[in-house]
PDB file of C-alpha atoms and ligand atoms in Angstrom:
ATOM      1  CA  MET A   1       9.011  36.328 -27.283  1.00 47.00           C
ATOM      2  CA  ALA A   2       8.102  39.631 -28.942  1.00 49.00           C
ATOM      3  CA  GLY A   3       8.301  39.453 -32.705  1.00 52.00           C
ATOM      4  CA  GLU A   4       8.763  35.665 -32.781  1.00 65.00           C
ATOM      5  CA  ALA A   5       6.183  33.402 -34.403  1.00 77.00           C
ATOM      6  CA  VAL A   6       4.353  31.069 -32.023  1.00 89.00           C
ATOM      7  CA  LYS A   7       5.511  27.483 -32.442  1.00 97.00           C
ATOM      8  CA  THR A   8       3.431  24.356 -32.092  1.00 98.00           C
ATOM      9  CA  LEU A   9       4.356  21.660 -29.599  1.00 98.00           C
ATOM     10  CA  TRP A  10       2.412  18.406 -29.530  1.00 98.00           C
ATOM     11  CA  LEU A  11       2.050  16.505 -26.258  1.00 99.00           C
ATOM     12  CA  LEU A  12       1.139  12.868 -26.915  1.00 99.00           C
ATOM     13  CA  HIS A  13       0.108  10.461 -24.178  1.00 99.00           C
ATOM     14  CA  GLY A  14      -0.519   6.780 -24.779  1.00 98.00           C
ATOM     15  CA  VAL A  15      -2.076   3.812 -23.149  1.00 98.00           C
ATOM     16  CA  ASN A  16      -3.225   4.003 -19.498  1.00 98.00           C
ATOM     17  CA  LEU A  17      -2.022   7.550 -18.980  1.00 98.00           C
ATOM     18  CA  ASP A  18      -5.599   8.776 -18.690  1.00 98.00           C
ATOM     19  CA  MET A  19      -5.599   6.882 -15.385  1.00 98.00           C
ATOM     20  CA  LEU A  20      -2.982   9.087 -13.763  1.00 98.00           C
ATOM     21  CA  GLY A  21      -4.159   9.962 -10.277  1.00 96.00           C
ATOM     22  CA  ARG A  22      -5.301   6.352  -9.802  1.00 96.00           C
ATOM     23  CA  ARG A  23      -2.095   4.588 -10.820  1.00 96.00           C
ATOM     24  CA  ASP A  24       0.640   3.806  -8.278  1.00 94.00           C
ATOM     25  CA  PRO A  25       1.593   7.236  -6.877  1.00 94.00           C
ATOM     26  CA  ALA A  26       5.065   5.950  -5.965  1.00 93.00           C
ATOM     27  CA  HIS A  27       5.800   5.748  -9.694  1.00 95.00           C
ATOM     28  CA  TYR A  28       3.413   8.213 -11.255  1.00 96.00           C
ATOM     29  CA  GLY A  29       2.568  10.812  -8.611  1.00 93.00           C
ATOM     30  CA  LEU A  30      -0.884  12.113  -7.857  1.00 95.00           C
ATOM     31  CA  LEU A  31      -1.457  14.457 -10.771  1.00 96.00           C
ATOM     32  CA  THR A  32      -4.288  13.666 -13.181  1.00 98.00           C
ATOM     33  CA  LEU A  33      -3.716  13.794 -16.930  1.00 98.00           C
ATOM     34  CA  PRO A  34      -5.662  17.090 -17.353  1.00 98.00           C
ATOM     35  CA  GLU A  35      -3.517  18.616 -14.586  1.00 98.00           C
ATOM     36  CA  LEU A  36      -0.332  17.373 -16.215  1.00 98.00           C
ATOM     37  CA  GLU A  37      -1.451  18.700 -19.600  1.00 98.00           C
ATOM     38  CA  ALA A  38      -2.255  22.112 -18.078  1.00 98.00           C
ATOM     39  CA  TYR A  39       1.236  22.185 -16.546  1.00 98.00           C
ATOM     40  CA  VAL A  40       2.865  21.421 -19.897  1.00 98.00           C
ATOM     41  CA  VAL A  41       0.676  23.959 -21.725  1.00 98.00           C
ATOM     42  CA  ALA A  42       1.851  26.656 -19.274  1.00 98.00           C
ATOM     43  CA  ARG A  43       5.524  25.620 -19.430  1.00 98.00           C
ATOM     44  CA  ALA A  44       5.339  25.501 -23.220  1.00 98.00           C
ATOM     45  CA  ALA A  45       3.684  28.947 -23.417  1.00 98.00           C
ATOM     46  CA  ALA A  46       6.528  30.393 -21.341  1.00 98.00           C
ATOM     47  CA  ARG A  47       8.921  29.206 -24.078  1.00 98.00           C
ATOM     48  CA  GLY A  48       6.837  30.509 -26.971  1.00 96.00           C
ATOM     49  CA  PHE A  49       4.952  27.318 -27.880  1.00 98.00           C
ATOM     50  CA  THR A  50       1.274  26.675 -28.293  1.00 98.00           C
ATOM     51  CA  ALA A  51       0.860  23.167 -26.900  1.00 98.00           C
ATOM     52  CA  ARG A  52      -1.694  20.770 -28.324  1.00 98.00           C
ATOM     53  CA  CYS A  53      -2.529  17.689 -26.268  1.00 98.00           C
ATOM     54  CA  HIS A  54      -3.693  14.266 -27.367  1.00 98.00           C
ATOM     55  CA  HIS A  55      -4.352  11.062 -25.445  1.00 98.00           C
ATOM     56  CA  THR A  56      -5.641   7.699 -26.572  1.00 98.00           C
ATOM     57  CA  ASN A  57      -5.674   4.104 -25.366  1.00 98.00           C
ATOM     58  CA  HIS A  58      -5.818   2.862 -28.970  1.00 98.00           C
ATOM     59  CA  GLU A  59      -2.544   2.229 -30.748  1.00 98.00           C
ATOM     60  CA  GLY A  60      -3.944   2.813 -34.251  1.00 98.00           C
ATOM     61  CA  GLU A  61      -5.401   6.148 -33.174  1.00 98.00           C
ATOM     62  CA  PHE A  62      -2.055   7.119 -31.683  1.00 98.00           C
ATOM     63  CA  VAL A  63      -0.386   6.276 -35.008  1.00 99.00           C
ATOM     64  CA  GLU A  64      -2.996   8.293 -36.910  1.00 98.00           C
ATOM     65  CA  GLN A  65      -2.392  11.285 -34.649  1.00 98.00           C
ATOM     66  CA  ILE A  66       1.303  11.053 -35.472  1.00 99.00           C
ATOM     67  CA  HIS A  67       0.421  10.886 -39.188  1.00 98.00           C
ATOM     68  CA  GLU A  68      -1.553  14.114 -38.764  1.00 98.00           C
ATOM     69  CA  ILE A  69       1.495  15.736 -37.191  1.00 98.00           C
ATOM     70  CA  VAL A  70       3.660  14.476 -40.081  1.00 98.00           C
ATOM     71  CA  ARG A  71       1.196  15.913 -42.617  1.00 98.00           C
ATOM     72  CA  ASP A  72       0.464  19.232 -40.897  1.00 97.00           C
ATOM     73  CA  GLY A  73       3.905  19.800 -39.407  1.00 97.00           C
ATOM     74  CA  ALA A  74       4.862  20.802 -35.887  1.00 98.00           C
ATOM     75  CA  ASP A  75       7.841  22.407 -34.242  1.00 98.00           C
ATOM     76  CA  ALA A  76       8.325  19.970 -31.366  1.00 98.00           C
ATOM     77  CA  VAL A  77       6.782  16.789 -29.983  1.00 99.00           C
ATOM     78  CA  ILE A  78       6.756  15.395 -26.457  1.00 99.00           C
ATOM     79  CA  VAL A  79       5.695  11.787 -26.312  1.00 99.00           C
ATOM     80  CA  ASN A  80       4.975   9.409 -23.464  1.00 98.00           C
ATOM     81  CA  PRO A  81       3.520   6.303 -25.118  1.00 98.00           C
ATOM     82  CA  GLY A  82       3.176   4.408 -21.804  1.00 98.00           C
ATOM     83  CA  ALA A  83       3.764   0.654 -22.212  1.00 98.00           C
ATOM     84  CA  TRP A  84       3.841   1.018 -26.029  1.00 98.00           C
ATOM     85  CA  THR A  85       7.276   2.560 -25.506  1.00 98.00           C
ATOM     86  CA  HIS A  86       8.681  -0.874 -24.851  1.00 98.00           C
ATOM     87  CA  TYR A  87       7.399  -2.797 -27.859  1.00 98.00           C
ATOM     88  CA  SER A  88       5.419  -0.814 -30.449  1.00 98.00           C
ATOM     89  CA  TYR A  89       7.331  -0.823 -33.722  1.00 98.00           C
ATOM     90  CA  ALA A  90       4.216   0.676 -35.340  1.00 98.00           C
ATOM     91  CA  ILE A  91       4.571   3.784 -33.186  1.00 98.00           C
ATOM     92  CA  ARG A  92       8.312   3.810 -33.767  1.00 98.00           C
ATOM     93  CA  ASP A  93       7.799   3.691 -37.544  1.00 98.00           C
ATOM     94  CA  ALA A  94       5.287   6.537 -37.361  1.00 98.00           C
ATOM     95  CA  LEU A  95       7.559   8.692 -35.182  1.00 98.00           C
ATOM     96  CA  GLU A  96      10.392   8.130 -37.638  1.00 98.00           C
ATOM     97  CA  MET A  97       8.480  10.300 -40.129  1.00 98.00           C
ATOM     98  CA  VAL A  98       8.233  13.257 -37.740  1.00 98.00           C
ATOM     99  CA  GLU A  99      10.666  15.981 -38.751  1.00 98.00           C
ATOM    100  CA  ALA A 100      10.359  18.012 -35.557  1.00 98.00           C
ATOM    101  CA  PRO A 101      12.576  17.195 -32.579  1.00 98.00           C
ATOM    102  CA  ILE A 102      11.027  14.602 -30.283  1.00 98.00           C
ATOM    103  CA  ALA A 103      11.306  14.340 -26.503  1.00 99.00           C
ATOM    104  CA  GLU A 104      10.538  10.978 -24.906  1.00 98.00           C
ATOM    105  CA  VAL A 105       9.311  11.512 -21.357  1.00 98.00           C
ATOM    106  CA  HIS A 106       8.383   9.047 -18.625  1.00 98.00           C
ATOM    107  CA  LEU A 107       7.057  10.013 -15.239  1.00 98.00           C
ATOM    108  CA  SER A 108       8.714   7.039 -13.553  1.00 98.00           C
ATOM    109  CA  ALA A 109      12.358   5.979 -13.560  1.00 97.00           C
ATOM    110  CA  VAL A 110      11.867   3.246 -16.163  1.00 97.00           C
ATOM    111  CA  GLU A 111      15.559   2.203 -16.134  1.00 95.00           C
ATOM    112  CA  GLY A 112      15.299   1.144 -12.482  1.00 94.00           C
ATOM    113  CA  ARG A 113      12.075  -0.824 -12.788  1.00 96.00           C
ATOM    114  CA  GLU A 114      11.256  -4.224 -14.324  1.00 96.00           C
ATOM    115  CA  GLU A 115      13.571  -5.513 -17.061  1.00 96.00           C
ATOM    116  CA  TRP A 116      10.952  -5.109 -19.801  1.00 97.00           C
ATOM    117  CA  ARG A 117      10.552  -1.390 -19.062  1.00 98.00           C
ATOM    118  CA  ARG A 118      14.252  -0.712 -19.585  1.00 97.00           C
ATOM    119  CA  ARG A 119      13.953  -1.082 -23.337  1.00 98.00           C
ATOM    120  CA  SER A 120      12.532   1.752 -25.418  1.00 98.00           C
ATOM    121  CA  VAL A 121      11.943   1.102 -29.114  1.00 98.00           C
ATOM    122  CA  ILE A 122      11.644   4.857 -29.723  1.00 98.00           C
ATOM    123  CA  ALA A 123      14.793   5.931 -27.835  1.00 98.00           C
ATOM    124  CA  GLU A 124      16.998   6.459 -30.862  1.00 98.00           C
ATOM    125  CA  LEU A 125      14.433   8.793 -32.439  1.00 98.00           C
ATOM    126  CA  ALA A 126      14.374  11.087 -29.426  1.00 98.00           C
ATOM    127  CA  ALA A 127      16.535  14.211 -29.313  1.00 98.00           C
ATOM    128  CA  VAL A 128      15.676  14.523 -25.620  1.00 98.00           C
ATOM    129  CA  ARG A 129      14.935  11.760 -23.073  1.00 98.00           C
ATOM    130  CA  VAL A 130      13.764  12.347 -19.520  1.00 98.00           C
ATOM    131  CA  SER A 131      12.481   9.841 -16.995  1.00 98.00           C
ATOM    132  CA  GLY A 132      11.873   9.576 -13.289  1.00 98.00           C
ATOM    133  CA  LYS A 133      11.264  13.272 -12.718  1.00 98.00           C
ATOM    134  CA  GLY A 134       7.469  13.317 -12.646  1.00 97.00           C
ATOM    135  CA  ARG A 135       5.845  16.418 -14.079  1.00 97.00           C
ATOM    136  CA  GLU A 136       9.123  18.347 -13.782  1.00 98.00           C
ATOM    137  CA  GLY A 137      10.508  16.018 -16.433  1.00 98.00           C
ATOM    138  CA  TYR A 138       8.007  17.440 -18.905  1.00 98.00           C
ATOM    139  CA  GLY A 139       9.110  20.980 -18.048  1.00 98.00           C
ATOM    140  CA  GLU A 140      12.705  19.918 -18.580  1.00 98.00           C
ATOM    141  CA  ALA A 141      11.737  18.435 -21.966  1.00 98.00           C
ATOM    142  CA  VAL A 142       9.994  21.680 -23.026  1.00 98.00           C
ATOM    143  CA  ASP A 143      13.111  23.677 -22.124  1.00 98.00           C
ATOM    144  CA  ALA A 144      15.467  21.245 -23.855  1.00 98.00           C
ATOM    145  CA  LEU A 145      13.372  21.285 -27.050  1.00 98.00           C
ATOM    146  CA  ALA A 146      13.114  25.086 -27.008  1.00 98.00           C
ATOM    147  CA  ASP A 147      16.882  25.382 -26.530  1.00 98.00           C
ATOM    148  CA  LEU A 148      17.536  22.890 -29.322  1.00 98.00           C
ATOM    149  CA  ILE A 149      15.266  24.743 -31.746  1.00 98.00           C
ATOM    150  CA  ALA A 150      16.859  28.091 -30.837  1.00 96.00           C
ATOM    151  CA  LEU A 151      20.302  26.598 -31.455  1.00 96.00           C
ATOM    152  CA  ARG A 152      19.252  25.209 -34.851  1.00 94.00           C
ATOM    153  CA  GLU A 153      17.729  28.558 -35.820  1.00 93.00           C
ATOM    154  CA  ARG A 154      20.985  30.322 -35.051  1.00 93.00           C
ATOM    155  CA  SER A 155      23.147  27.975 -37.094  1.00 86.00           C
TER     156      SER A 155
HETATM  157  C1  LIG B   1       5.484   5.255 -18.235  1.00 92.84           C
HETATM  158  C2  LIG B   1       6.368   4.033 -17.970  1.00 92.84           C
HETATM  159  C3  LIG B   1       5.866   2.815 -18.704  1.00 92.84           C
HETATM  160  O1  LIG B   1       6.694   1.697 -18.433  1.00 92.84           O
HETATM  161  C4  LIG B   1       4.464   2.490 -18.264  1.00 92.84           C
HETATM  162  O2  LIG B   1       3.981   1.383 -18.990  1.00 92.84           O
HETATM  163  C5  LIG B   1       3.536   3.647 -18.326  1.00 92.84           C
HETATM  164  C6  LIG B   1       4.031   4.959 -17.948  1.00 92.84           C
HETATM  165  C7  LIG B   1       5.906   6.452 -17.385  1.00 92.84           C
HETATM  166  O3  LIG B   1       5.470   7.560 -17.676  1.00 92.84           O
HETATM  167  O4  LIG B   1       6.628   6.281 -16.399  1.00 92.84           O
HETATM  168  O5  LIG B   1       2.358   3.486 -18.603  1.00 92.84           O
HETATM  169  O6  LIG B   1       5.627   5.624 -19.598  1.00 92.84           O
END
């Protein structure tokens, strides 16, 4: 990464994701949120990003965090809004203002679970979508975003 400016990657977690480690391990694994964040920070650093992490259980706060990203700018965003994924048009509208490429990540394989989890109201805003791969899915998202940015920079 010598000579390249450090890029900012935001990692946004929504409702109930602070309870990782206590939620059904068959879907969500055993990692806690701080452990997952540390993993993403390290994976992001390896691709030249400084990762900044945010979690909230409050939808309005989540929206305001996205507004901050819109105002201050960022190079990439990874978002796992939890259940908000499936119905929050407020979060969708906020994410629509983000200029940086967005990766939507889910720990569990949402497409194979209950009907209501199969719908994502943010899907069409995401340049990258990964689900069902646990923490590795976040690493995959970091790599895909880094590759996408590198490609855009070259063209
Ligand atoms: C989740 C999947 C959602 O359906 C669920 O509501 C979550 C977590 C996931 O990471 O698999 O809270 O986003």
